[in-house]
Coordinates of C-alpha atoms in Angstrom, one line a residue:
Chain W
M1 CA 32.9 2.3 9.3
S2 CA 31.8 -0.5 11.6
I3 CA 33.0 -2.3 14.6
E4 CA 33.1 -6.1 14.2
I5 CA 32.9 -8.0 17.5
R6 CA 33.4 -11.7 17.0
G7 CA 33.1 -14.6 19.5
L8 CA 34.2 -12.6 22.6
C9 CA 34.7 -14.6 25.7
K10 CA 35.7 -13.2 29.1
Q11 CA 35.8 -14.8 32.5
F12 CA 36.6 -13.3 35.9
G13 CA 37.7 -16.2 38.1
P14 CA 35.1 -18.9 37.8
K15 CA 32.4 -16.5 36.5
A16 CA 31.9 -16.2 32.8
V17 CA 30.8 -12.7 31.9
L18 CA 30.9 -12.9 28.1
Q19 CA 30.6 -16.1 26.1
N20 CA 30.9 -16.2 22.4
F21 CA 29.5 -12.7 22.1
T22 CA 29.2 -11.4 18.5
L23 CA 27.9 -8.1 17.3
T24 CA 28.4 -5.7 14.4
V25 CA 28.1 -2.0 15.4
R26 CA 27.3 0.1 12.4
G27 CA 26.1 3.6 13.4
P28 CA 24.5 4.1 16.8
L29 CA 22.9 1.5 19.1
V30 CA 21.6 1.2 22.6
L31 CA 22.8 -1.8 24.7
M32 CA 20.4 -2.9 27.4
G33 CA 20.4 -5.8 29.8
P34 CA 20.3 -6.8 33.4
S35 CA 23.1 -6.0 35.8
G36 CA 26.1 -8.3 35.5
C37 CA 25.3 -9.4 32.0
G38 CA 28.7 -8.0 30.7
K39 CA 27.8 -4.6 29.2
T40 CA 30.6 -2.7 31.0
T41 CA 33.0 -5.5 30.4
L42 CA 32.2 -5.4 26.7
L43 CA 32.9 -1.6 26.6
R44 CA 36.1 -2.1 28.5
I45 CA 37.3 -4.6 26.0
L46 CA 36.4 -2.2 23.2
M47 CA 38.4 0.5 25.0
G48 CA 41.4 -1.8 25.2
L49 CA 41.3 -1.8 29.0
E50 CA 40.5 -5.5 29.3
T51 CA 41.9 -8.4 27.2
P52 CA 39.3 -10.9 26.1
D53 CA 40.0 -14.6 26.8
A54 CA 39.0 -15.4 23.2
G55 CA 37.4 -13.6 20.2
S56 CA 38.3 -10.4 18.4
V57 CA 37.4 -6.8 18.0
A58 CA 38.1 -4.9 14.8
G59 CA 37.4 -1.4 13.4
A60 CA 37.0 0.6 16.7
G61 CA 39.5 3.2 15.7
R62 CA 39.9 6.2 18.0
I63 CA 37.6 6.0 20.9
A64 CA 35.9 8.5 23.2
A65 CA 34.1 7.2 26.2
V66 CA 31.9 8.0 29.1
F67 CA 32.9 5.6 31.9
Q68 CA 30.7 4.3 34.7
E69 CA 32.4 7.0 36.9
N70 CA 32.9 10.6 35.7
R71 CA 36.7 10.5 35.7
L72 CA 37.1 14.2 35.5
C73 CA 40.3 16.0 36.6
P74 CA 38.9 17.5 39.9
Q75 CA 41.1 20.7 39.7
L76 CA 40.0 21.7 36.2
T77 CA 36.8 23.4 35.2
A78 CA 34.1 21.5 33.2
A79 CA 35.3 23.2 29.9
D80 CA 39.0 22.4 30.7
N81 CA 38.0 18.8 31.2
I82 CA 36.0 18.7 28.0
T83 CA 38.9 20.1 26.0
L84 CA 41.6 17.9 27.6
P85 CA 41.6 15.6 24.5
G86 CA 41.6 18.7 22.3
G87 CA 38.9 20.6 20.5
S88 CA 37.4 24.1 20.8
R89 CA 36.8 25.7 24.2
A90 CA 34.1 27.9 22.7
A91 CA 32.2 24.8 21.6
A92 CA 32.6 23.2 25.0
V93 CA 31.2 26.3 26.8
R94 CA 28.3 26.6 24.3
E95 CA 27.3 22.9 24.8
L96 CA 27.7 23.2 28.6
R97 CA 25.4 26.3 28.6
A98 CA 22.9 24.3 26.4
L99 CA 22.9 21.6 29.0
G100 CA 22.1 24.0 31.8
F101 CA 25.4 25.3 33.1
A102 CA 25.2 28.8 34.6
E103 CA 28.1 31.2 34.3
A104 CA 29.2 30.7 37.9
E105 CA 29.3 26.9 37.4
L106 CA 31.5 27.3 34.3
A107 CA 34.2 28.8 36.5
L108 CA 34.1 26.1 39.2
P109 CA 36.6 23.3 39.4
A110 CA 35.0 19.9 38.7
A111 CA 35.4 18.8 42.3
R112 CA 32.8 21.4 43.3
L113 CA 30.2 20.5 40.7
S114 CA 27.1 18.4 41.5
G115 CA 27.0 14.7 40.4
G116 CA 24.7 15.6 37.5
Q117 CA 26.9 18.5 36.3
M118 CA 30.0 16.2 36.4
R119 CA 28.1 13.6 34.4
R120 CA 27.1 16.2 31.7
A121 CA 30.8 17.4 31.5
A122 CA 32.0 13.8 31.2
L123 CA 29.4 13.2 28.4
L124 CA 30.4 16.3 26.5
R125 CA 34.1 15.4 26.8
A126 CA 33.3 12.2 24.8
L127 CA 30.9 13.8 22.3
L128 CA 33.2 16.7 21.5
C129 CA 36.4 14.7 21.4
P130 CA 38.0 15.6 18.1
G131 CA 38.8 12.7 15.7
A132 CA 36.9 10.0 17.7
Q133 CA 35.4 7.5 15.4
T134 CA 33.7 5.4 18.1
L135 CA 31.7 6.6 21.1
L136 CA 31.3 4.2 24.1
L137 CA 28.8 5.7 26.6
D138 CA 28.3 3.8 29.8
E139 CA 25.2 5.0 31.6
P140 CA 25.6 8.6 30.5
F141 CA 22.3 9.7 32.1
T142 CA 23.2 8.8 35.7
G143 CA 22.3 11.6 38.1
M144 CA 20.1 13.5 35.6
D145 CA 16.4 14.2 36.0
A146 CA 13.9 13.6 33.2
G147 CA 14.2 17.1 31.7
L148 CA 18.0 16.9 31.6
T149 CA 18.0 13.4 30.3
A150 CA 15.9 14.5 27.3
Q151 CA 18.3 17.4 26.7
A152 CA 21.3 15.2 27.0
A153 CA 19.7 12.6 24.7
A154 CA 19.1 15.3 22.1
A155 CA 22.8 16.4 22.4
I156 CA 23.9 12.8 22.0
V157 CA 21.8 12.3 18.9
R158 CA 23.1 15.5 17.3
L159 CA 26.8 15.2 18.3
A160 CA 27.2 11.5 17.8
A161 CA 25.8 11.5 14.2
G162 CA 27.9 9.7 11.7
R163 CA 29.9 7.8 14.4
D164 CA 29.7 4.2 15.6
T165 CA 28.2 4.6 19.1
V166 CA 27.4 2.0 21.8
L167 CA 25.3 3.5 24.6
V168 CA 24.7 1.4 27.7
T169 CA 21.6 2.3 29.8
H170 CA 19.1 0.8 32.2
D171 CA 16.7 3.6 31.5
A172 CA 14.2 2.5 28.9
E173 CA 12.7 6.0 28.7
A174 CA 16.1 7.5 27.9
A175 CA 16.7 4.8 25.3
A176 CA 13.3 5.7 23.8
C177 CA 14.3 9.4 23.6
L178 CA 17.3 8.5 21.5
G179 CA 15.3 6.5 18.9
W180 CA 18.2 4.2 18.2
P181 CA 18.1 0.4 17.6
V182 CA 18.3 -1.5 20.9
V183 CA 20.4 -4.6 21.5
R184 CA 19.5 -6.7 24.5
M185 CA 22.3 -8.6 26.2
Q186 CA 21.5 -11.7 28.3
P187 CA 23.6 -12.9 31.2
V188 CA 25.8 -15.9 30.5
S189 CA 23.9 -19.0 31.7
S190 CA 25.7 -20.8 34.5
G191 CA 24.6 -24.2 33.4
Chain I
M1 CA 38.1 10.2 65.1
A2 CA 36.6 13.7 65.2
R3 CA 39.0 16.4 63.9
E4 CA 40.2 18.8 66.6
P5 CA 39.0 22.3 66.1
K6 CA 41.7 24.9 65.2
S7 CA 42.9 26.9 68.2
K8 CA 42.1 30.6 68.4
P9 CA 45.1 33.0 68.5
W10 CA 44.4 34.0 72.1
Q11 CA 44.4 30.3 73.1
T12 CA 47.7 29.8 71.3
A13 CA 49.1 32.9 73.1
L14 CA 47.9 31.6 76.4
V15 CA 49.5 28.2 76.0
L16 CA 52.7 29.9 74.9
L17 CA 52.7 32.2 78.0
F18 CA 52.0 29.2 80.2
W19 CA 55.1 27.3 79.0
L20 CA 57.2 30.4 79.1
A21 CA 56.2 30.8 82.8
V22 CA 57.0 27.1 83.4
W23 CA 60.4 27.6 81.7
Q24 CA 61.1 30.8 83.8
A25 CA 60.0 29.0 87.1
L26 CA 62.2 26.0 86.3
A27 CA 65.3 28.2 85.5
M28 CA 64.8 30.2 88.6
G29 CA 64.3 27.1 90.7
L30 CA 67.6 25.6 89.4
G31 CA 69.4 28.9 90.1
H32 CA 73.1 29.4 89.5
G33 CA 72.4 32.3 87.2
G34 CA 71.0 30.2 84.4
L35 CA 74.1 27.9 84.2
F36 CA 71.9 24.7 83.9
L37 CA 68.8 26.3 82.4
A38 CA 68.9 29.9 81.0
T39 CA 65.7 31.9 81.5
P40 CA 63.7 33.1 78.5
W41 CA 64.9 36.7 79.2
Q42 CA 68.6 35.5 79.3
T43 CA 68.0 33.7 76.0
L44 CA 66.5 36.7 74.3
R45 CA 69.3 38.9 75.6
A46 CA 72.0 36.5 74.3
L47 CA 70.2 36.5 71.0
A48 CA 70.0 40.3 71.0
V49 CA 73.8 40.5 71.5
Q50 CA 74.5 38.1 68.6
L51 CA 71.9 39.6 66.1
P52 CA 73.8 42.7 65.1
T53 CA 77.2 40.9 64.6
A54 CA 78.4 39.9 61.1
A55 CA 79.7 36.6 62.6
F56 CA 76.2 35.6 63.5
W57 CA 74.8 36.2 60.0
R58 CA 77.9 34.5 58.5
R59 CA 77.3 31.4 60.5
I60 CA 73.6 31.4 59.5
A61 CA 74.6 31.8 55.8
F62 CA 77.3 29.1 56.0
S63 CA 75.0 26.5 57.6
S64 CA 71.8 27.4 55.7
L65 CA 73.6 27.2 52.3
R66 CA 75.0 23.8 53.0
I67 CA 72.0 22.3 54.6
L68 CA 69.7 23.6 51.9
A69 CA 72.1 22.4 49.2
G70 CA 71.8 18.9 50.7
F71 CA 68.1 19.3 50.8
G72 CA 67.8 20.4 47.2
L73 CA 70.0 17.6 46.0
A74 CA 67.9 15.1 48.0
V75 CA 64.7 16.5 46.4
V76 CA 66.1 16.1 42.9
C77 CA 67.4 12.6 43.5
G78 CA 64.3 11.6 45.5
L79 CA 62.1 12.6 42.6
A80 CA 64.2 10.7 40.1
L81 CA 64.5 7.6 42.2
G82 CA 60.8 7.7 43.2
A83 CA 59.7 7.9 39.6
A84 CA 62.2 5.2 38.5
G85 CA 61.2 3.0 41.5
A86 CA 57.5 3.3 40.5
R87 CA 58.3 2.4 36.9
W88 CA 60.8 -0.5 37.5
A89 CA 60.5 -3.0 40.4
W90 CA 64.3 -3.8 40.1
V91 CA 65.1 -0.1 41.0
R92 CA 62.9 -0.4 44.1
R93 CA 64.6 -3.6 45.2
L94 CA 68.0 -2.2 44.5
I95 CA 67.7 0.9 46.5
A96 CA 65.7 -0.5 49.4
P97 CA 68.7 -1.8 51.4
P98 CA 70.8 1.5 51.4
L99 CA 67.7 3.6 52.2
A100 CA 66.7 1.2 55.1
L101 CA 70.3 1.4 56.4
I102 CA 70.3 5.2 56.3
R103 CA 67.0 5.4 58.1
A104 CA 68.3 3.0 60.8
M105 CA 71.7 4.5 61.3
P106 CA 72.2 7.1 64.2
V107 CA 73.2 10.5 62.9
A108 CA 76.4 10.4 65.0
S109 CA 77.6 7.1 63.4
F110 CA 76.9 8.5 60.0
V111 CA 78.7 11.8 60.7
I112 CA 81.8 10.0 61.9
L113 CA 81.9 7.8 58.8
A114 CA 81.2 10.8 56.5
L115 CA 84.1 12.7 58.1
L116 CA 86.4 10.1 56.5
W117 CA 85.1 10.9 53.1
V118 CA 84.4 14.7 53.0
S119 CA 85.8 17.8 54.6
S120 CA 84.1 19.0 57.8
A121 CA 83.0 22.1 55.8
N122 CA 80.8 20.0 53.5
L123 CA 79.7 17.5 56.1
S124 CA 76.3 19.1 56.6
V125 CA 75.6 18.8 52.8
V126 CA 76.2 15.0 52.9
V127 CA 74.4 14.4 56.1
S128 CA 71.3 16.5 55.3
F129 CA 71.2 14.9 51.8
T130 CA 71.3 11.4 53.1
H131 CA 68.7 12.0 55.8
V132 CA 66.3 13.8 53.5
L133 CA 66.6 11.4 50.5
P134 CA 64.6 8.4 52.0
V135 CA 61.8 10.8 53.2
I136 CA 61.5 12.4 49.7
Y137 CA 61.8 9.0 48.0
A138 CA 59.0 7.6 50.1
G139 CA 56.8 10.7 49.5
V140 CA 57.2 10.5 45.7
A141 CA 56.7 6.7 45.6
G142 CA 53.6 7.0 47.8
G143 CA 52.2 9.8 45.7
I144 CA 52.7 7.8 42.5
A145 CA 51.0 4.8 44.1
D146 CA 48.1 7.1 45.2
T147 CA 47.6 8.6 41.7
D148 CA 44.1 8.1 40.4
R149 CA 44.1 4.8 38.3
Q150 CA 40.7 5.7 36.8
L151 CA 42.0 9.0 35.5
L152 CA 45.0 7.1 34.0
E153 CA 42.6 4.7 32.2
M154 CA 40.7 7.7 30.9
A155 CA 44.0 9.2 29.6
A156 CA 44.8 6.0 27.9
V157 CA 41.4 5.7 26.2
Y158 CA 41.5 9.4 25.1
R159 CA 45.2 9.0 24.1
L160 CA 46.2 12.1 26.0
P161 CA 49.8 13.2 25.3
L162 CA 52.4 12.5 28.0
A163 CA 52.7 16.3 28.9
K164 CA 49.0 16.4 29.7
R165 CA 49.1 13.2 31.7
L166 CA 52.0 14.5 33.7
R167 CA 50.5 18.0 34.3
Y168 CA 46.9 17.1 35.0
I169 CA 47.0 13.5 36.4
W170 CA 50.4 12.5 37.7
L171 CA 51.4 15.9 39.3
P172 CA 48.2 16.4 41.2
G173 CA 48.4 12.8 42.3
V174 CA 52.0 13.0 43.5
F175 CA 52.0 16.6 44.9
P176 CA 50.2 16.1 48.3
S177 CA 52.4 13.3 49.4
F178 CA 55.5 15.0 48.0
C179 CA 54.7 18.3 49.8
E180 CA 54.2 16.5 53.1
S181 CA 57.5 14.8 52.7
C182 CA 59.3 18.1 51.8
I183 CA 57.9 19.9 54.8
A184 CA 58.8 17.1 57.2
A185 CA 62.2 16.7 55.5
M186 CA 62.9 20.5 55.9
G187 CA 62.8 20.1 59.7
M188 CA 64.8 16.9 59.6
C189 CA 67.6 18.3 57.5
W190 CA 68.2 21.1 60.0
K191 CA 68.3 18.7 62.9
S192 CA 70.7 16.3 61.1
G193 CA 72.8 19.1 59.5
V194 CA 73.4 21.0 62.8
S195 CA 74.1 17.7 64.6
A196 CA 76.7 17.0 62.0
E197 CA 78.3 20.4 62.5
V198 CA 78.4 19.9 66.2
I199 CA 80.5 16.7 65.7
G200 CA 82.5 17.9 62.6
L201 CA 83.0 21.5 63.9
P202 CA 83.4 23.3 60.6
D203 CA 84.6 26.9 61.1
H204 CA 81.9 29.6 60.9
S205 CA 78.9 27.2 61.2
V206 CA 75.9 27.3 63.6
G207 CA 76.9 23.8 65.0
D208 CA 80.4 25.2 65.8
A209 CA 78.8 28.1 67.6
L210 CA 76.6 25.8 69.6
Y211 CA 79.5 23.6 70.6
R212 CA 81.6 26.6 71.6
A213 CA 78.7 27.9 73.8
K214 CA 78.5 24.6 75.5
I215 CA 82.2 24.2 76.3
T216 CA 82.4 27.7 77.6
L217 CA 79.3 27.1 79.7
T218 CA 77.5 30.1 78.3
T219 CA 74.1 28.4 78.5
P220 CA 72.1 31.4 77.3
D221 CA 74.1 31.3 74.1
V222 CA 73.2 27.5 73.7
F223 CA 69.6 28.4 74.1
A224 CA 69.8 31.4 71.8
W225 CA 71.4 29.3 69.0
T226 CA 68.9 26.5 69.6
L227 CA 66.1 29.1 69.2
V228 CA 67.7 30.3 66.0
I229 CA 67.8 26.8 64.6
V230 CA 64.2 26.1 65.5
L231 CA 63.0 29.4 64.0
L232 CA 65.0 28.9 60.8
S233 CA 63.7 25.4 60.4
A234 CA 60.1 26.6 61.0
A235 CA 60.4 29.6 58.7
L236 CA 61.9 27.5 55.9
S237 CA 59.3 24.8 56.3
A238 CA 56.6 27.4 56.1
A239 CA 58.3 29.0 53.0
A240 CA 58.6 25.6 51.4
A241 CA 55.0 24.8 52.0
A242 CA 53.9 28.2 50.5
A243 CA 56.2 27.8 47.5
L244 CA 54.9 24.2 46.9
R245 CA 51.3 25.4 47.1
R246 CA 52.0 28.1 44.5
A247 CA 53.8 25.6 42.3
K248 CA 50.9 23.1 42.5
R249 CA 48.4 25.8 41.4
A250 CA 50.7 26.8 38.5
L251 CA 51.8 23.4 37.4
C252 CA 48.6 21.4 37.7
G253 CA 46.3 24.1 36.1
E254 CA 44.3 24.3 39.4
V255 CA 41.2 26.5 39.4
T256 CA 40.8 28.5 42.6
A257 CA 37.2 29.7 42.1

């Protein structure tokens, strides 16, 4: 399986964010680039949340995603959020424990978790989503310290195996932890 | 603005005692044995006379059933119209004029018109329905508008089934505004329902009792019935709030840890 992105163009008002962007995603990759270069817009187009002005995307299949925001249901526990798209609760609890969740934190509603805990829950929701062929992970390490980032990166490498994955990050060290090929995006030149 | 700290029970009791004293002083000042203003004691005595009688409870049952039937119907219709209005703009446009008209119309005008269409016995059903409907509709429509768009996007990307979207995203989004509108509407439906009964005078109703007390100049009875209406409205509002809180916990899968 691979995702074929061909000649994508996207403009917001007078500002062109993507111009004739082409990429083939086969397996995992890290997407890096300066702020405003269109990384998040590209992910939103792949998710079907934005319509490109021109170009095409094929082969994305069923998607699981980490958004820029955590987007957890605040009244549910981390495990409930992770299993919202389906999947095993036992696996969710096991992975949450592996990423540092204590027993008491497993019983808390998402609204009462710290930013880093919510981020880990949002990440596991994507990684454990049953049937997802494509993973789109937008800054999944936000709010995590170096130790947790390394643990999360290891979980991503293990659980994303065999799936087309686009991981957006500003964190070069985290990208290095993954050991995945890196694609660098450049902002569209205004001239 | 800073949130006002919650009053302590003794502070509430003190405020209550102060106003009871003002009431007593005013009633004594006006004199005439409570003809113009019954004292708190006269009011309680009038209530104590009524309480053990079957007629009193019959009136309570008669009015409560009809007013609550109107309220229940308005909740069902308000939910349906609010959801339809959020989905289709033409529904919003279509129902905006009648709802605006109902909001603007005085209760008395509406009651007199309604008396041409329904029997006086069922008047309070129609009046409480029509006065509660716009409030519930606005609450549901507001709740739908307040529902977290980012969670809805997440649900679309993860292809969550409709039942899960309703239970975990739409319901928690709509509930706060819906609850507020239900609690406010519960008070309103009593006011409008009893006002309708005072004009329509259906037999065995609270409104009829209030009117009779007024024309026979038994002011303590007027105060006693008013107290009953206020207490019923407050008790039912509190019961509605508690029931809605429980329903939210059960329906939205809320964790209480």
